[in-house]
Structures are given as C-alpha cells and as structure tokens.
C-alpha cells in the first residue's frame, strides 16, 4: 500500500504543480490583455485563472493527504520460500503439548413437560357475543327535530340579513 500511496502522491503533486503553473500563466496573460485591450478576452482569462486556482488548491490538498498516508517504514520484504524451515525440521504434532483431556459431556436434562393448550371456547358462544354487540349498534339513534327559527314567510336582503 505504501508504494501505491507514494505513486498517487507523486502524480497528484505533478498535477497540482501543472495547474499552479497554468494559474500563474493565465493570470499573467490576463494582466497583459487588460493593459492592451478592452475586449472580453480579459474575462476569459479571469475565468481560466479561477478554474485553475480552484483545481490546483484541491490537488495540493489531495497530494498532502496522500503524502501523509505513506508509512514511514517501508513494508518488510517477505522471506523467500527457501529461507523457510523445511517441514521435517518442524516438530511433529504429537510432540506438542497435549491439551487438557476433554471432560465428558453433561447428560441432557429432560425439558419440562408442556401443558396442554387451553380448550377453545365453542364458536356459538363467540357468535352470541358478536350478535349482542351488533344489536346494540343497530338501535335507532335519537332523532332530533330540526326546528326552524325563521318562519316560512321570512324575507332576507341580498347580503343574507333577515328583514323584520
């Protein structure tokens, strides 16, 4: 990973340097154009300066982060395969310390006996309760008699006020 980070850091540094150079170049050309002409060329170079300045800032920032990710010590080289110990030189598995002998498993305790489920109520009893609720809901509501406060021959103005 250190190699990848160093390559990334170098590339970001080169891009950042290139954009920094372009910023200075476009700024110089823009100043020259402003002194000699009054056209819109000045605005073109001002825009290019801003774009390059923006890009170079973030490229330098990314370069700094990539540079900070490079570890100080390079990764240790892996040992070559012939430097490893041959299999015969290693201790056999029997010579290694034996682990404590395994204890016999504890006998499984029988689970508590399950109680039988409660007997279900007959469906008829449930239907009777539902019918009673339905009968209560179907009672006719108390009827309100709408009493008109105004007599049928009352007269009103255009705005809705009653004329007495």
PDB file of C-alpha atoms in Angstrom:
ATOM      1  CA  UNK A   1       0.000   0.000   0.000  1.00  0.00           C
ATOM      2  CA  UNK A   2       2.889   2.339   0.679  1.00  0.00           C
ATOM      3  CA  UNK A   3       4.021   2.013  -2.937  1.00  0.00           C
ATOM      4  CA  UNK A   4       0.551   2.881  -4.219  1.00  0.00           C
ATOM      5  CA  UNK A   5       0.310   5.884  -1.911  1.00  0.00           C
ATOM      6  CA  UNK A   6       3.705   7.185  -2.953  1.00  0.00           C
ATOM      7  CA  UNK A   7       2.775   6.834  -6.639  1.00  0.00           C
ATOM      8  CA  UNK A   8      -0.544   8.590  -6.012  1.00  0.00           C
ATOM      9  CA  UNK A   9       1.172  11.340  -4.052  1.00  0.00           C
ATOM     10  CA  UNK A  10       3.717  11.931  -6.844  1.00  0.00           C
ATOM     11  CA  UNK A  11       1.023  12.074  -9.528  1.00  0.00           C
ATOM     12  CA  UNK A  12      -1.173  14.433  -7.524  1.00  0.00           C
ATOM     13  CA  UNK A  13       1.858  16.624  -6.879  1.00  0.00           C
ATOM     14  CA  UNK A  14       2.643  16.794 -10.604  1.00  0.00           C
ATOM     15  CA  UNK A  15      -0.954  17.682 -11.492  1.00  0.00           C
ATOM     16  CA  UNK A  16      -1.067  20.296  -8.749  1.00  0.00           C
ATOM     17  CA  UNK A  17       2.206  21.803  -9.978  1.00  0.00           C
ATOM     18  CA  UNK A  18       0.889  21.888 -13.542  1.00  0.00           C
ATOM     19  CA  UNK A  19      -2.312  23.631 -12.532  1.00  0.00           C
ATOM     20  CA  UNK A  20      -0.374  26.079 -10.374  1.00  0.00           C
ATOM     21  CA  UNK A  21       1.836  26.928 -13.366  1.00  0.00           C
ATOM     22  CA  UNK A  22      -1.288  27.315 -15.554  1.00  0.00           C
ATOM     23  CA  UNK A  23      -2.821  29.639 -12.950  1.00  0.00           C
ATOM     24  CA  UNK A  24       0.206  31.911 -12.976  1.00  0.00           C
ATOM     25  CA  UNK A  25       0.393  31.816 -16.792  1.00  0.00           C
ATOM     26  CA  UNK A  26      -3.279  32.662 -17.298  1.00  0.00           C
ATOM     27  CA  UNK A  27      -3.036  35.416 -14.688  1.00  0.00           C
ATOM     28  CA  UNK A  28      -0.047  36.957 -16.476  1.00  0.00           C
ATOM     29  CA  UNK A  29      -1.750  36.741 -19.869  1.00  0.00           C
ATOM     30  CA  UNK A  30      -4.899  38.243 -18.372  1.00  0.00           C
ATOM     31  CA  UNK A  31      -2.958  41.187 -16.939  1.00  0.00           C
ATOM     32  CA  UNK A  32      -1.288  41.776 -20.315  1.00  0.00           C
ATOM     33  CA  UNK A  33      -4.664  41.569 -22.099  1.00  0.00           C
ATOM     34  CA  UNK A  34      -6.209  44.007 -19.616  1.00  0.00           C
ATOM     35  CA  UNK A  35      -3.431  46.518 -20.224  1.00  0.00           C
ATOM     36  CA  UNK A  36      -3.594  46.346 -24.043  1.00  0.00           C
ATOM     37  CA  UNK A  37      -7.238  45.634 -24.915  1.00  0.00           C
ATOM     38  CA  UNK A  38     -10.661  46.367 -23.588  1.00  0.00           C
ATOM     39  CA  UNK A  39     -12.354  43.297 -25.048  1.00  0.00           C
ATOM     40  CA  UNK A  40     -13.875  40.251 -23.455  1.00  0.00           C
ATOM     41  CA  UNK A  41     -10.582  38.371 -23.623  1.00  0.00           C
ATOM     42  CA  UNK A  42      -9.886  39.632 -20.108  1.00  0.00           C
ATOM     43  CA  UNK A  43     -12.989  37.872 -18.774  1.00  0.00           C
ATOM     44  CA  UNK A  44     -11.956  34.634 -20.495  1.00  0.00           C
ATOM     45  CA  UNK A  45      -8.575  34.657 -18.784  1.00  0.00           C
ATOM     46  CA  UNK A  46     -10.116  35.650 -15.449  1.00  0.00           C
ATOM     47  CA  UNK A  47     -12.359  32.591 -15.683  1.00  0.00           C
ATOM     48  CA  UNK A  48      -9.421  30.358 -16.597  1.00  0.00           C
ATOM     49  CA  UNK A  49      -7.429  31.706 -13.649  1.00  0.00           C
ATOM     50  CA  UNK A  50     -10.283  30.916 -11.261  1.00  0.00           C
ATOM     51  CA  UNK A  51     -10.739  27.396 -12.602  1.00  0.00           C
ATOM     52  CA  UNK A  52      -7.031  26.610 -12.422  1.00  0.00           C
ATOM     53  CA  UNK A  53      -6.710  28.152  -8.976  1.00  0.00           C
ATOM     54  CA  UNK A  54      -9.634  26.061  -7.707  1.00  0.00           C
ATOM     55  CA  UNK A  55      -8.214  22.866  -9.247  1.00  0.00           C
ATOM     56  CA  UNK A  56      -4.676  23.456  -8.008  1.00  0.00           C
ATOM     57  CA  UNK A  57      -5.882  24.128  -4.445  1.00  0.00           C
ATOM     58  CA  UNK A  58      -7.744  20.830  -4.203  1.00  0.00           C
ATOM     59  CA  UNK A  59      -4.974  18.913  -5.968  1.00  0.00           C
ATOM     60  CA  UNK A  60      -2.414  20.227  -3.489  1.00  0.00           C
ATOM     61  CA  UNK A  61      -4.762  19.279  -0.668  1.00  0.00           C
ATOM     62  CA  UNK A  62      -5.195  15.745  -2.030  1.00  0.00           C
ATOM     63  CA  UNK A  63      -1.441  15.481  -2.556  1.00  0.00           C
ATOM     64  CA  UNK A  64      -0.894  16.363   1.099  1.00  0.00           C
ATOM     65  CA  UNK A  65      -3.341  13.723   2.295  1.00  0.00           C
ATOM     66  CA  UNK A  66      -1.798  11.070   0.031  1.00  0.00           C
ATOM     67  CA  UNK A  67       1.682  12.048   1.222  1.00  0.00           C
ATOM     68  CA  UNK A  68       0.536  11.747   4.850  1.00  0.00           C
ATOM     69  CA  UNK A  69      -0.772   8.225   4.190  1.00  0.00           C
ATOM     70  CA  UNK A  70       2.691   6.932   3.215  1.00  0.00           C
ATOM     71  CA  UNK A  71       4.082   4.965   6.175  1.00  0.00           C
ATOM     72  CA  UNK A  72       7.490   5.982   7.498  1.00  0.00           C
ATOM     73  CA  UNK A  73       8.922   2.467   7.373  1.00  0.00           C
ATOM     74  CA  UNK A  74       8.652   0.537   4.128  1.00  0.00           C
ATOM     75  CA  UNK A  75       6.861  -2.771   4.285  1.00  0.00           C
ATOM     76  CA  UNK A  76       9.190  -5.579   5.320  1.00  0.00           C
ATOM     77  CA  UNK A  77      10.104  -7.806   2.468  1.00  0.00           C
ATOM     78  CA  UNK A  78       8.643 -11.277   2.710  1.00  0.00           C
ATOM     79  CA  UNK A  79      11.137 -14.055   3.342  1.00  0.00           C
ATOM     80  CA  UNK A  80      11.919 -16.157   0.307  1.00  0.00           C
ATOM     81  CA  UNK A  81      10.386 -19.611   0.234  1.00  0.00           C
ATOM     82  CA  UNK A  82      13.745 -21.412   0.573  1.00  0.00           C
ATOM     83  CA  UNK A  83      14.503 -19.449   3.746  1.00  0.00           C
ATOM     84  CA  UNK A  84      11.515 -21.041   5.443  1.00  0.00           C
ATOM     85  CA  UNK A  85      12.179 -24.070   7.600  1.00  0.00           C
ATOM     86  CA  UNK A  86      11.579 -27.373   5.871  1.00  0.00           C
ATOM     87  CA  UNK A  87       8.654 -29.445   7.072  1.00  0.00           C
ATOM     88  CA  UNK A  88      10.969 -32.117   8.571  1.00  0.00           C
ATOM     89  CA  UNK A  89      12.595 -29.572  10.869  1.00  0.00           C
ATOM     90  CA  UNK A  90       9.283 -28.650  12.426  1.00  0.00           C
ATOM     91  CA  UNK A  91       8.117 -30.542  15.492  1.00  0.00           C
ATOM     92  CA  UNK A  92       5.624 -33.280  14.863  1.00  0.00           C
ATOM     93  CA  UNK A  93       2.114 -32.738  16.088  1.00  0.00           C
ATOM     94  CA  UNK A  94       2.447 -35.440  18.787  1.00  0.00           C
ATOM     95  CA  UNK A  95       5.372 -33.661  20.384  1.00  0.00           C
ATOM     96  CA  UNK A  96       3.379 -30.527  21.010  1.00  0.00           C
ATOM     97  CA  UNK A  97       1.852 -30.097  24.440  1.00  0.00           C
ATOM     98  CA  UNK A  98      -1.328 -32.019  24.746  1.00  0.00           C
ATOM     99  CA  UNK A  99      -4.358 -30.080  25.778  1.00  0.00           C
ATOM    100  CA  UNK A 100      -6.237 -30.988  28.917  1.00  0.00           C
ATOM    101  CA  UNK A 101      -8.325 -34.074  28.403  1.00  0.00           C
ATOM    102  CA  UNK A 102     -11.871 -33.340  27.454  1.00  0.00           C
ATOM    103  CA  UNK A 103     -14.484 -33.781  30.134  1.00  0.00           C
ATOM    104  CA  UNK A 104     -17.460 -35.960  29.348  1.00  0.00           C
ATOM    105  CA  UNK A 105     -20.494 -34.042  28.292  1.00  0.00           C
ATOM    106  CA  UNK A 106     -23.139 -33.471  30.923  1.00  0.00           C
ATOM    107  CA  UNK A 107     -26.265 -35.519  30.430  1.00  0.00           C
ATOM    108  CA  UNK A 108     -29.094 -33.630  28.843  1.00  0.00           C
ATOM    109  CA  UNK A 109     -31.831 -32.776  31.302  1.00  0.00           C
ATOM    110  CA  UNK A 110     -35.325 -33.560  30.086  1.00  0.00           C
ATOM    111  CA  UNK A 111     -37.289 -30.476  29.242  1.00  0.00           C
ATOM    112  CA  UNK A 112     -40.307 -29.612  31.326  1.00  0.00           C
ATOM    113  CA  UNK A 113     -43.434 -31.236  30.135  1.00  0.00           C
ATOM    114  CA  UNK A 114     -45.622 -28.938  28.140  1.00  0.00           C
ATOM    115  CA  UNK A 115     -49.076 -28.231  29.423  1.00  0.00           C
ATOM    116  CA  UNK A 116     -51.924 -28.850  27.040  1.00  0.00           C
ATOM    117  CA  UNK A 117     -53.328 -25.763  25.392  1.00  0.00           C
ATOM    118  CA  UNK A 118     -56.491 -24.308  26.855  1.00  0.00           C
ATOM    119  CA  UNK A 119     -59.629 -25.648  25.354  1.00  0.00           C
ATOM    120  CA  UNK A 120     -61.129 -23.325  22.802  1.00  0.00           C
ATOM    121  CA  UNK A 121     -64.487 -21.809  23.524  1.00  0.00           C
ATOM    122  CA  UNK A 122     -67.210 -23.015  21.250  1.00  0.00           C
ATOM    123  CA  UNK A 123     -67.891 -20.825  18.281  1.00  0.00           C
ATOM    124  CA  UNK A 124     -71.554 -20.469  19.292  1.00  0.00           C
ATOM    125  CA  UNK A 125     -70.641 -18.523  22.433  1.00  0.00           C
ATOM    126  CA  UNK A 126     -68.494 -16.161  20.396  1.00  0.00           C
ATOM    127  CA  UNK A 127     -71.269 -15.652  17.853  1.00  0.00           C
ATOM    128  CA  UNK A 128     -73.750 -14.820  20.613  1.00  0.00           C
ATOM    129  CA  UNK A 129     -71.463 -12.067  21.938  1.00  0.00           C
ATOM    130  CA  UNK A 130     -70.991 -10.637  18.441  1.00  0.00           C
ATOM    131  CA  UNK A 131     -74.767 -10.645  17.849  1.00  0.00           C
ATOM    132  CA  UNK A 132     -75.348  -8.720  21.063  1.00  0.00           C
ATOM    133  CA  UNK A 133     -72.851  -6.051  20.026  1.00  0.00           C
ATOM    134  CA  UNK A 134     -74.410  -5.793  16.584  1.00  0.00           C
ATOM    135  CA  UNK A 135     -77.893  -5.437  18.111  1.00  0.00           C
ATOM    136  CA  UNK A 136     -76.711  -2.567  20.310  1.00  0.00           C
ATOM    137  CA  UNK A 137     -75.229  -0.767  17.320  1.00  0.00           C
ATOM    138  CA  UNK A 138     -78.443  -1.101  15.311  1.00  0.00           C
ATOM    139  CA  UNK A 139     -80.621   0.717  17.825  1.00  0.00           C
ATOM    140  CA  UNK A 140     -82.144   3.767  16.190  1.00  0.00           C
ATOM    141  CA  UNK A 141     -80.446   6.968  17.177  1.00  0.00           C
ATOM    142  CA  UNK A 142     -82.457   9.600  18.910  1.00  0.00           C
ATOM    143  CA  UNK A 143     -83.948  11.740  16.265  1.00  0.00           C
ATOM    144  CA  UNK A 144     -83.564  15.464  16.591  1.00  0.00           C
ATOM    145  CA  UNK A 145     -86.345  17.602  15.359  1.00  0.00           C
ATOM    146  CA  UNK A 146     -84.985  20.427  13.321  1.00  0.00           C
ATOM    147  CA  UNK A 147     -86.845  23.497  14.366  1.00  0.00           C
ATOM    148  CA  UNK A 148     -86.599  26.381  12.019  1.00  0.00           C
ATOM    149  CA  UNK A 149     -86.102  29.648  13.819  1.00  0.00           C
ATOM    150  CA  UNK A 150     -87.311  31.569  10.844  1.00  0.00           C
ATOM    151  CA  UNK A 151     -90.933  31.444   9.762  1.00  0.00           C
ATOM    152  CA  UNK A 152     -91.540  30.256   6.213  1.00  0.00           C
ATOM    153  CA  UNK A 153     -92.551  33.728   5.027  1.00  0.00           C
ATOM    154  CA  UNK A 154     -89.362  35.447   6.293  1.00  0.00           C
ATOM    155  CA  UNK A 155     -87.720  37.933   3.973  1.00  0.00           C
ATOM    156  CA  UNK A 156     -83.990  38.494   3.536  1.00  0.00           C
ATOM    157  CA  UNK A 157     -81.771  41.105   1.923  1.00  0.00           C
ATOM    158  CA  UNK A 158     -79.170  40.378  -0.736  1.00  0.00           C
ATOM    159  CA  UNK A 159     -76.461  40.087   1.916  1.00  0.00           C
ATOM    160  CA  UNK A 160     -78.410  37.439   3.822  1.00  0.00           C
ATOM    161  CA  UNK A 161     -79.752  39.533   6.655  1.00  0.00           C
ATOM    162  CA  UNK A 162     -83.306  38.976   7.743  1.00  0.00           C
ATOM    163  CA  UNK A 163     -85.772  41.757   7.314  1.00  0.00           C
ATOM    164  CA  UNK A 164     -88.241  42.084  10.236  1.00  0.00           C
TER     165      UNK A 164
END
